[in-house]
Amino acid sequence: MVRLVLLALVLFALAAGATEAAKLDAAAVNNAQFTDAATKGVDTSVLKAQVLLDRARFSPGLIDGRQAENFTKAVRAFQAANALPADGKLNRETWDKLVATSTGAVLVNYELTRKDVRGPFTKRIPASMERMARLRRLGYRSSLERIAEHFHISEQLLRRLNPGISFRKAGAKVLVPAIDRGDPPSAIVSVEVDKAARQVRVLDNSGKVVSVYPASIGSEEKPAPSGEAQVVRVVHNPTYHYDPRFAFKGVKTKRPFTIAAGPNNPVGSIWIDLSIESYGIHGTPEPGKIGKTFSHGCIRLTNWDAEDLALEVHKGTKVVFTGETAESAEGQPG
């Protein structure tokens, strides 16, 4: 009898998992409607909202279909910019406003190109910065990582949306978020780095917030600066230069070294140099940690958000630091 009950429970769990997986397809996500019911795991309405927020430049960071802190902060920022009660909760009024921001499917089919799959890839990237410095390039580890980053989505969710699909074959069609943000907003006059909220906001000449990105900003050990700075230059595909004066935990050498360029470089694919020496806004090799860990003083965004911000700023753009770092957490280079 006990065995029969256990077998029934296993079969029920498998059936429930199969039902959930079956629902996570293009139709389920594109046609998702507002619901305030709590859902464990990936939620189709949350996934749709994340893509819409990303398009509107109220970035949720890594698109993963889950209700987490970066998603709540993106919803709150969107609400504030649209004169809605800014509580970070995806309610009916916010949903309707968000859906009205853009048309078209949020998940679309994409055909993998030779560039997507051919590499060269850097399959093994050491954790030690000294050992990183021995590599000629800090490229993507795989075509899966490259495609996931290009479409702002977690590798786990990308795989789940495309069961049985090989990401190493040109011509294969995969389901991905439609994340076209369009042309960057014009008349940008300042960037606000909110250390307490762990967000970067872009303001136009009327003071309107036109872009918001989640960020990892400084730490108690190495806080981000205060006051004002200016953008000095934008460096695409930067190398990373370590100065022993940084005294990062885990780095034993007393000599300076340089880590080669690539999206898995400690500062990612973009470095926005600021007028305060050694400080900048940059990308990251670990987009899933943005807003969840702190940095060694600099302002860290996902690679795609850093690249988007680089299109919005120019030499002389004002950068204002506000708030205070909330509490200490795991630090990372830059």
mmCIF file of C-alpha atoms in Angstrom:
data_model
loop_
_atom_site.group_PDB
_atom_site.id
_atom_site.type_symbol
_atom_site.label_atom_id
_atom_site.label_comp_id
_atom_site.label_asym_id
_atom_site.label_seq_id
_atom_site.Cartn_x
_atom_site.Cartn_y
_atom_site.Cartn_z
ATOM 1 C CA MET A 1 0.000 0.000 0.000
ATOM 2 C CA VAL A 2 2.814 2.399 0.963
ATOM 3 C CA ARG A 3 4.576 1.648 -2.305
ATOM 4 C CA LEU A 4 1.433 2.420 -4.271
ATOM 5 C CA VAL A 5 1.047 5.767 -2.491
ATOM 6 C CA LEU A 6 4.690 6.684 -3.160
ATOM 7 C CA LEU A 7 4.346 5.696 -6.816
ATOM 8 C CA ALA A 8 1.234 7.833 -7.126
ATOM 9 C CA LEU A 9 3.046 10.822 -5.612
ATOM 10 C CA VAL A 10 5.993 10.399 -7.991
ATOM 11 C CA LEU A 11 3.699 10.154 -11.009
ATOM 12 C CA PHE A 12 1.797 13.243 -9.860
ATOM 13 C CA ALA A 13 5.031 15.219 -9.453
ATOM 14 C CA LEU A 14 6.216 14.172 -12.897
ATOM 15 C CA ALA A 15 2.876 15.111 -14.432
ATOM 16 C CA ALA A 16 2.940 18.488 -12.684
ATOM 17 C CA GLY A 17 6.475 19.133 -13.910
ATOM 18 C CA ALA A 18 5.522 18.155 -17.453
ATOM 19 C CA THR A 19 2.500 20.477 -17.322
ATOM 20 C CA GLU A 20 4.637 23.380 -16.116
ATOM 21 C CA ALA A 21 7.245 22.717 -18.823
ATOM 22 C CA ALA A 22 4.546 22.468 -21.487
ATOM 23 C CA LYS A 23 3.168 25.850 -20.494
ATOM 24 C CA LEU A 24 6.519 27.565 -20.867
ATOM 25 C CA ASP A 25 6.405 28.105 -24.614
ATOM 26 C CA ALA A 26 6.037 31.108 -26.926
ATOM 27 C CA ALA A 27 2.233 31.138 -26.832
ATOM 28 C CA ALA A 28 2.050 30.859 -23.042
ATOM 29 C CA VAL A 29 4.458 33.752 -22.500
ATOM 30 C CA ASN A 30 3.331 36.013 -25.360
ATOM 31 C CA ASN A 31 -0.311 35.611 -24.333
ATOM 32 C CA ALA A 32 0.313 35.807 -20.592
ATOM 33 C CA GLN A 33 -2.154 37.955 -18.674
ATOM 34 C CA PHE A 34 -1.858 39.712 -15.347
ATOM 35 C CA THR A 35 -2.121 37.567 -12.250
ATOM 36 C CA ASP A 36 -1.327 38.354 -8.639
ATOM 37 C CA ALA A 37 -1.177 34.692 -7.663
ATOM 38 C CA ALA A 38 2.152 33.621 -6.214
ATOM 39 C CA THR A 39 4.006 31.138 -8.412
ATOM 40 C CA LYS A 40 7.046 29.100 -7.499
ATOM 41 C CA GLY A 41 9.765 28.949 -10.093
ATOM 42 C CA VAL A 42 9.447 30.530 -13.531
ATOM 43 C CA ASP A 43 6.263 32.558 -14.006
ATOM 44 C CA THR A 44 5.019 33.391 -17.529
ATOM 45 C CA SER A 45 3.611 36.798 -16.527
ATOM 46 C CA VAL A 46 6.828 37.736 -14.715
ATOM 47 C CA LEU A 47 8.872 36.618 -17.725
ATOM 48 C CA LYS A 48 6.715 38.743 -20.030
ATOM 49 C CA ALA A 49 7.012 41.724 -17.674
ATOM 50 C CA GLN A 50 10.800 41.329 -17.501
ATOM 51 C CA VAL A 51 11.126 41.478 -21.281
ATOM 52 C CA LEU A 52 8.841 44.521 -21.466
ATOM 53 C CA LEU A 53 10.788 46.282 -18.700
ATOM 54 C CA ASP A 54 14.053 45.493 -20.494
ATOM 55 C CA ARG A 55 12.705 46.968 -23.737
ATOM 56 C CA ALA A 56 11.584 50.107 -21.915
ATOM 57 C CA ARG A 57 15.097 50.506 -20.400
ATOM 58 C CA PHE A 58 13.912 49.798 -16.863
ATOM 59 C CA SER A 59 16.269 46.866 -16.715
ATOM 60 C CA PRO A 60 15.460 43.853 -14.503
ATOM 61 C CA GLY A 61 19.023 42.635 -15.022
ATOM 62 C CA LEU A 62 19.177 38.971 -15.940
ATOM 63 C CA ILE A 63 15.863 37.764 -17.429
ATOM 64 C CA ASP A 64 14.970 34.589 -15.536
ATOM 65 C CA GLY A 65 11.160 34.635 -15.137
ATOM 66 C CA ARG A 66 11.350 34.862 -11.356
ATOM 67 C CA GLN A 67 10.213 37.453 -8.844
ATOM 68 C CA ALA A 68 13.404 38.663 -7.192
ATOM 69 C CA GLU A 69 14.934 41.897 -5.942
ATOM 70 C CA ASN A 70 16.123 43.278 -9.286
ATOM 71 C CA PHE A 71 12.691 42.661 -10.801
ATOM 72 C CA THR A 72 10.988 44.434 -7.880
ATOM 73 C CA LYS A 73 13.359 47.401 -8.208
ATOM 74 C CA ALA A 74 12.735 47.633 -11.953
ATOM 75 C CA VAL A 75 8.952 47.591 -11.391
ATOM 76 C CA ARG A 76 9.298 50.273 -8.708
ATOM 77 C CA ALA A 77 11.382 52.491 -11.002
ATOM 78 C CA PHE A 78 8.883 52.041 -13.845
ATOM 79 C CA GLN A 79 6.021 52.947 -11.519
ATOM 80 C CA ALA A 80 7.785 56.075 -10.277
ATOM 81 C CA ALA A 81 8.535 57.211 -13.835
ATOM 82 C CA ASN A 82 4.877 56.746 -14.789
ATOM 83 C CA ALA A 83 3.311 58.501 -11.775
ATOM 84 C CA LEU A 84 2.063 55.234 -10.247
ATOM 85 C CA PRO A 85 2.314 54.222 -6.577
ATOM 86 C CA ALA A 86 5.893 52.978 -6.414
ATOM 87 C CA ASP A 87 5.692 49.868 -4.229
ATOM 88 C CA GLY A 88 7.483 47.487 -6.616
ATOM 89 C CA LYS A 89 4.468 45.194 -6.874
ATOM 90 C CA LEU A 90 3.269 44.131 -10.308
ATOM 91 C CA ASN A 91 -0.408 45.096 -9.948
ATOM 92 C CA ARG A 92 -3.086 45.463 -12.611
ATOM 93 C CA GLU A 93 -2.487 49.185 -13.208
ATOM 94 C CA THR A 94 1.260 48.687 -13.600
ATOM 95 C CA TRP A 95 0.755 45.676 -15.865
ATOM 96 C CA ASP A 96 -1.584 47.592 -18.179
ATOM 97 C CA LYS A 97 0.836 50.514 -18.378
ATOM 98 C CA LEU A 98 3.770 48.201 -19.055
ATOM 99 C CA VAL A 99 1.986 46.207 -21.762
ATOM 100 C CA ALA A 100 1.093 49.493 -23.477
ATOM 101 C CA THR A 101 4.772 50.505 -23.790
ATOM 102 C CA SER A 102 5.462 48.297 -26.807
ATOM 103 C CA THR A 103 3.822 45.916 -29.216
ATOM 104 C CA GLY A 104 4.985 42.627 -30.654
ATOM 105 C CA ALA A 105 5.800 39.257 -29.197
ATOM 106 C CA VAL A 106 8.095 39.092 -26.182
ATOM 107 C CA LEU A 107 9.460 35.689 -27.227
ATOM 108 C CA VAL A 108 10.501 35.127 -30.840
ATOM 109 C CA ASN A 109 12.362 32.553 -32.917
ATOM 110 C CA TYR A 110 15.993 33.267 -33.730
ATOM 111 C CA GLU A 111 18.222 31.361 -36.139
ATOM 112 C CA LEU A 112 21.725 30.741 -34.854
ATOM 113 C CA THR A 113 24.452 32.153 -37.096
ATOM 114 C CA ARG A 114 27.974 30.907 -37.713
ATOM 115 C CA LYS A 115 29.267 33.807 -35.618
ATOM 116 C CA ASP A 116 27.110 32.636 -32.703
ATOM 117 C CA VAL A 117 28.557 29.144 -32.652
ATOM 118 C CA ARG A 118 32.069 29.290 -34.061
ATOM 119 C CA GLY A 119 33.951 30.907 -31.175
ATOM 120 C CA PRO A 120 36.762 31.160 -30.337
ATOM 121 C CA PHE A 121 35.619 30.317 -26.824
ATOM 122 C CA THR A 122 37.536 30.290 -23.560
ATOM 123 C CA LYS A 123 36.229 27.076 -22.068
ATOM 124 C CA ARG A 124 38.066 27.296 -18.749
ATOM 125 C CA ILE A 125 38.457 30.589 -16.925
ATOM 126 C CA PRO A 126 40.298 30.390 -13.600
ATOM 127 C CA ALA A 127 38.964 32.101 -10.491
ATOM 128 C CA SER A 128 42.374 33.546 -9.636
ATOM 129 C CA MET A 129 43.039 36.929 -11.212
ATOM 130 C CA GLU A 130 46.773 36.163 -11.452
ATOM 131 C CA ARG A 131 45.966 33.032 -13.481
ATOM 132 C CA MET A 132 43.469 34.968 -15.615
ATOM 133 C CA ALA A 133 46.373 37.205 -16.631
ATOM 134 C CA ARG A 134 47.986 34.207 -18.372
ATOM 135 C CA LEU A 135 45.103 33.904 -20.865
ATOM 136 C CA ARG A 136 45.197 35.594 -24.249
ATOM 137 C CA ARG A 137 41.489 36.382 -24.188
ATOM 138 C CA LEU A 138 38.615 36.179 -21.710
ATOM 139 C CA GLY A 139 36.002 35.092 -24.249
ATOM 140 C CA TYR A 140 32.652 33.408 -23.753
ATOM 141 C CA ARG A 141 32.896 29.898 -22.375
ATOM 142 C CA SER A 142 30.444 28.508 -24.927
ATOM 143 C CA SER A 143 27.941 29.397 -27.623
ATOM 144 C CA LEU A 144 25.198 28.967 -25.008
ATOM 145 C CA GLU A 145 26.741 31.693 -22.841
ATOM 146 C CA ARG A 146 27.183 33.993 -25.837
ATOM 147 C CA ILE A 147 23.568 33.600 -26.989
ATOM 148 C CA ALA A 148 22.187 33.935 -23.450
ATOM 149 C CA GLU A 149 24.085 37.177 -22.879
ATOM 150 C CA HIS A 150 23.083 38.561 -26.268
ATOM 151 C CA PHE A 151 19.430 38.119 -25.328
ATOM 152 C CA HIS A 152 19.813 39.134 -21.658
ATOM 153 C CA ILE A 153 18.533 35.771 -20.400
ATOM 154 C CA SER A 154 19.820 33.186 -17.925
ATOM 155 C CA GLU A 155 21.387 30.105 -19.465
ATOM 156 C CA GLN A 156 19.067 27.879 -17.421
ATOM 157 C CA LEU A 157 15.921 29.565 -18.738
ATOM 158 C CA LEU A 158 17.257 29.624 -22.303
ATOM 159 C CA ARG A 159 17.767 25.867 -22.134
ATOM 160 C CA ARG A 160 14.311 25.343 -20.686
ATOM 161 C CA LEU A 161 12.706 27.360 -23.466
ATOM 162 C CA ASN A 162 14.542 25.207 -26.003
ATOM 163 C CA PRO A 163 14.512 21.571 -24.824
ATOM 164 C CA GLY A 164 16.605 19.255 -26.945
ATOM 165 C CA ILE A 165 18.093 22.084 -29.029
ATOM 166 C CA SER A 166 21.843 22.229 -29.662
ATOM 167 C CA PHE A 167 23.320 25.708 -29.303
ATOM 168 C CA ARG A 168 26.413 24.666 -31.234
ATOM 169 C CA LYS A 169 24.820 24.289 -34.663
ATOM 170 C CA ALA A 170 24.369 27.192 -37.080
ATOM 171 C CA GLY A 171 20.897 27.290 -38.565
ATOM 172 C CA ALA A 172 19.169 25.937 -35.472
ATOM 173 C CA LYS A 173 16.112 27.955 -34.454
ATOM 174 C CA VAL A 174 15.807 28.897 -30.811
ATOM 175 C CA LEU A 175 13.214 30.763 -28.765
ATOM 176 C CA VAL A 176 14.616 33.961 -27.230
ATOM 177 C CA PRO A 177 13.407 37.227 -25.658
ATOM 178 C CA ALA A 178 12.731 40.059 -28.121
ATOM 179 C CA ILE A 179 14.817 42.675 -26.305
ATOM 180 C CA ASP A 180 15.247 45.414 -28.951
ATOM 181 C CA ARG A 181 15.458 48.661 -26.975
ATOM 182 C CA GLY A 182 15.463 50.875 -30.035
ATOM 183 C CA ASP A 183 17.500 54.062 -30.313
ATOM 184 C CA PRO A 184 18.974 55.411 -27.083
ATOM 185 C CA PRO A 185 17.184 58.433 -25.577
ATOM 186 C CA SER A 186 18.555 61.817 -26.608
ATOM 187 C CA ALA A 187 19.308 64.943 -24.573
ATOM 188 C CA ILE A 188 20.897 63.011 -21.705
ATOM 189 C CA VAL A 189 22.391 65.393 -19.153
ATOM 190 C CA SER A 190 23.261 63.274 -16.112
ATOM 191 C CA VAL A 191 23.657 59.835 -14.601
ATOM 192 C CA GLU A 192 22.648 59.199 -10.997
ATOM 193 C CA VAL A 193 24.366 56.406 -9.081
ATOM 194 C CA ASP A 194 22.184 55.515 -6.095
ATOM 195 C CA LYS A 195 24.416 53.588 -3.723
ATOM 196 C CA ALA A 196 21.647 52.682 -1.277
ATOM 197 C CA ALA A 197 19.195 51.449 -3.936
ATOM 198 C CA ARG A 198 21.982 49.846 -6.023
ATOM 199 C CA GLN A 199 20.702 51.429 -9.198
ATOM 200 C CA VAL A 200 21.999 53.644 -11.972
ATOM 201 C CA ARG A 201 19.490 56.118 -13.394
ATOM 202 C CA VAL A 202 19.815 58.180 -16.577
ATOM 203 C CA LEU A 203 18.100 61.582 -16.694
ATOM 204 C CA ASP A 204 17.274 63.830 -19.657
ATOM 205 C CA ASN A 205 17.365 67.635 -19.732
ATOM 206 C CA SER A 206 13.895 67.876 -18.183
ATOM 207 C CA GLY A 207 14.949 65.753 -15.198
ATOM 208 C CA LYS A 208 12.938 62.772 -16.398
ATOM 209 C CA VAL A 209 14.329 59.300 -15.686
ATOM 210 C CA VAL A 210 14.656 57.558 -19.059
ATOM 211 C CA SER A 211 16.752 54.502 -18.154
ATOM 212 C CA VAL A 212 17.339 52.520 -14.976
ATOM 213 C CA TYR A 213 19.859 49.698 -14.468
ATOM 214 C CA PRO A 214 20.513 47.442 -11.453
ATOM 215 C CA ALA A 215 24.080 47.754 -10.187
ATOM 216 C CA SER A 216 26.671 46.478 -7.751
ATOM 217 C CA ILE A 217 28.182 49.570 -6.131
ATOM 218 C CA GLY A 218 31.158 49.634 -3.774
ATOM 219 C CA SER A 219 31.309 48.085 -0.309
ATOM 220 C CA GLU A 220 32.134 49.066 3.255
ATOM 221 C CA GLU A 221 35.705 47.925 2.656
ATOM 222 C CA LYS A 222 36.079 49.887 -0.588
ATOM 223 C CA PRO A 223 33.158 52.303 -0.921
ATOM 224 C CA ALA A 224 32.102 54.021 -4.103
ATOM 225 C CA PRO A 225 32.917 57.745 -4.232
ATOM 226 C CA SER A 226 30.566 60.552 -3.251
ATOM 227 C CA GLY A 227 29.757 63.854 -4.900
ATOM 228 C CA GLU A 228 30.032 64.418 -8.629
ATOM 229 C CA ALA A 229 32.210 63.222 -11.473
ATOM 230 C CA GLN A 230 32.181 63.376 -15.253
ATOM 231 C CA VAL A 231 32.492 60.788 -17.988
ATOM 232 C CA VAL A 232 36.000 60.997 -19.445
ATOM 233 C CA ARG A 233 35.795 58.332 -22.147
ATOM 234 C CA VAL A 234 34.189 55.042 -23.126
ATOM 235 C CA VAL A 235 36.402 52.013 -23.771
ATOM 236 C CA HIS A 236 34.926 49.085 -25.672
ATOM 237 C CA ASN A 237 36.376 45.614 -25.066
ATOM 238 C CA PRO A 238 38.758 46.851 -22.348
ATOM 239 C CA THR A 239 41.709 45.109 -20.764
ATOM 240 C CA TYR A 240 41.891 45.089 -16.965
ATOM 241 C CA HIS A 241 44.910 46.530 -15.147
ATOM 242 C CA TYR A 242 45.521 45.446 -11.565
ATOM 243 C CA ASP A 243 47.481 47.742 -9.274
ATOM 244 C CA PRO A 244 48.868 46.162 -6.066
ATOM 245 C CA ARG A 245 47.665 49.246 -4.195
ATOM 246 C CA PHE A 246 44.120 47.888 -4.683
ATOM 247 C CA ALA A 247 45.022 45.093 -2.237
ATOM 248 C CA PHE A 248 42.090 42.892 -3.281
ATOM 249 C CA LYS A 249 41.378 39.847 -1.165
ATOM 250 C CA GLY A 250 42.686 36.700 -2.793
ATOM 251 C CA VAL A 251 45.309 38.495 -4.903
ATOM 252 C CA LYS A 252 48.745 37.620 -3.510
ATOM 253 C CA THR A 253 51.114 39.198 -6.010
ATOM 254 C CA LYS A 254 52.740 42.535 -5.212
ATOM 255 C CA ARG A 255 53.294 43.321 -8.882
ATOM 256 C CA PRO A 256 50.879 44.933 -11.343
ATOM 257 C CA PHE A 257 49.427 42.775 -14.094
ATOM 258 C CA THR A 258 47.034 43.052 -17.017
ATOM 259 C CA ILE A 259 44.129 40.732 -17.856
ATOM 260 C CA ALA A 260 43.270 40.414 -21.543
ATOM 261 C CA ALA A 261 40.040 41.747 -23.047
ATOM 262 C CA GLY A 262 36.816 39.804 -23.486
ATOM 263 C CA PRO A 263 33.286 39.654 -22.087
ATOM 264 C CA ASN A 264 34.519 37.495 -19.177
ATOM 265 C CA ASN A 265 37.195 40.023 -18.248
ATOM 266 C CA PRO A 266 36.686 41.337 -14.659
ATOM 267 C CA VAL A 267 35.263 44.589 -16.086
ATOM 268 C CA GLY A 268 33.303 42.924 -18.866
ATOM 269 C CA SER A 269 32.820 44.358 -22.326
ATOM 270 C CA ILE A 270 32.647 48.094 -21.474
ATOM 271 C CA TRP A 271 34.576 50.545 -19.301
ATOM 272 C CA ILE A 272 33.104 54.036 -18.838
ATOM 273 C CA ASP A 273 35.993 56.004 -17.379
ATOM 274 C CA LEU A 274 35.166 58.630 -14.768
ATOM 275 C CA SER A 275 37.072 61.747 -13.763
ATOM 276 C CA ILE A 276 37.821 60.197 -10.337
ATOM 277 C CA GLU A 277 41.044 58.211 -10.672
ATOM 278 C CA SER A 278 40.614 54.415 -10.865
ATOM 279 C CA TYR A 279 36.798 54.609 -10.826
ATOM 280 C CA GLY A 280 34.452 53.722 -13.640
ATOM 281 C CA ILE A 281 31.162 52.150 -14.665
ATOM 282 C CA HIS A 282 31.653 48.796 -16.323
ATOM 283 C CA GLY A 283 30.301 45.383 -17.250
ATOM 284 C CA THR A 284 30.725 42.012 -15.579
ATOM 285 C CA PRO A 285 31.379 38.351 -16.374
ATOM 286 C CA GLU A 286 28.646 37.340 -13.881
ATOM 287 C CA PRO A 287 25.343 39.078 -14.734
ATOM 288 C CA GLY A 288 23.396 36.966 -12.242
ATOM 289 C CA LYS A 289 25.250 38.607 -9.333
ATOM 290 C CA ILE A 290 24.457 42.213 -10.221
ATOM 291 C CA GLY A 291 22.728 43.971 -7.335
ATOM 292 C CA LYS A 292 23.332 40.964 -5.080
ATOM 293 C CA THR A 293 27.034 41.482 -4.356
ATOM 294 C CA PHE A 294 29.169 44.576 -3.925
ATOM 295 C CA SER A 295 32.195 45.708 -5.897
ATOM 296 C CA HIS A 296 35.622 47.070 -5.087
ATOM 297 C CA GLY A 297 34.450 50.652 -5.409
ATOM 298 C CA CYS A 298 33.395 50.860 -9.045
ATOM 299 C CA ILE A 299 29.871 50.624 -10.483
ATOM 300 C CA ARG A 300 29.186 47.258 -12.063
ATOM 301 C CA LEU A 301 26.313 46.538 -14.499
ATOM 302 C CA THR A 302 25.477 43.616 -16.743
ATOM 303 C CA ASN A 303 27.468 43.815 -19.970
ATOM 304 C CA TRP A 304 24.349 44.652 -21.978
ATOM 305 C CA ASP A 305 23.281 47.444 -19.613
ATOM 306 C CA ALA A 306 26.801 48.885 -19.564
ATOM 307 C CA GLU A 307 26.830 48.819 -23.371
ATOM 308 C CA ASP A 308 23.436 50.536 -23.448
ATOM 309 C CA LEU A 309 24.606 53.207 -21.004
ATOM 310 C CA ALA A 310 27.704 53.762 -23.144
ATOM 311 C CA LEU A 311 25.389 54.761 -26.029
ATOM 312 C CA GLU A 312 23.632 57.321 -23.830
ATOM 313 C CA VAL A 313 26.585 59.164 -22.312
ATOM 314 C CA HIS A 314 29.366 61.237 -23.812
ATOM 315 C CA LYS A 315 32.519 62.951 -22.649
ATOM 316 C CA GLY A 316 31.534 65.423 -19.946
ATOM 317 C CA THR A 317 28.241 63.765 -18.935
ATOM 318 C CA LYS A 318 27.719 64.467 -15.236
ATOM 319 C CA VAL A 319 27.666 61.496 -12.852
ATOM 320 C CA VAL A 320 26.155 62.144 -9.422
ATOM 321 C CA PHE A 321 26.609 59.748 -6.486
ATOM 322 C CA THR A 322 23.779 59.652 -3.954
ATOM 323 C CA GLY A 323 22.869 57.602 -0.873
ATOM 324 C CA GLU A 324 25.139 55.331 1.102
ATOM 325 C CA THR A 325 26.127 51.698 0.616
ATOM 326 C CA ALA A 326 23.538 49.735 2.581
ATOM 327 C CA GLU A 327 25.663 46.919 4.018
ATOM 328 C CA SER A 328 28.693 44.837 3.224
ATOM 329 C CA ALA A 329 28.543 41.777 1.003
ATOM 330 C CA GLU A 330 30.764 39.678 -1.192
ATOM 331 C CA GLY A 331 33.178 41.877 -3.105
ATOM 332 C CA GLN A 332 34.347 41.425 -6.677
ATOM 333 C CA PRO A 333 36.978 43.140 -8.854
ATOM 334 C CA GLY A 334 36.095 46.585 -10.085
#
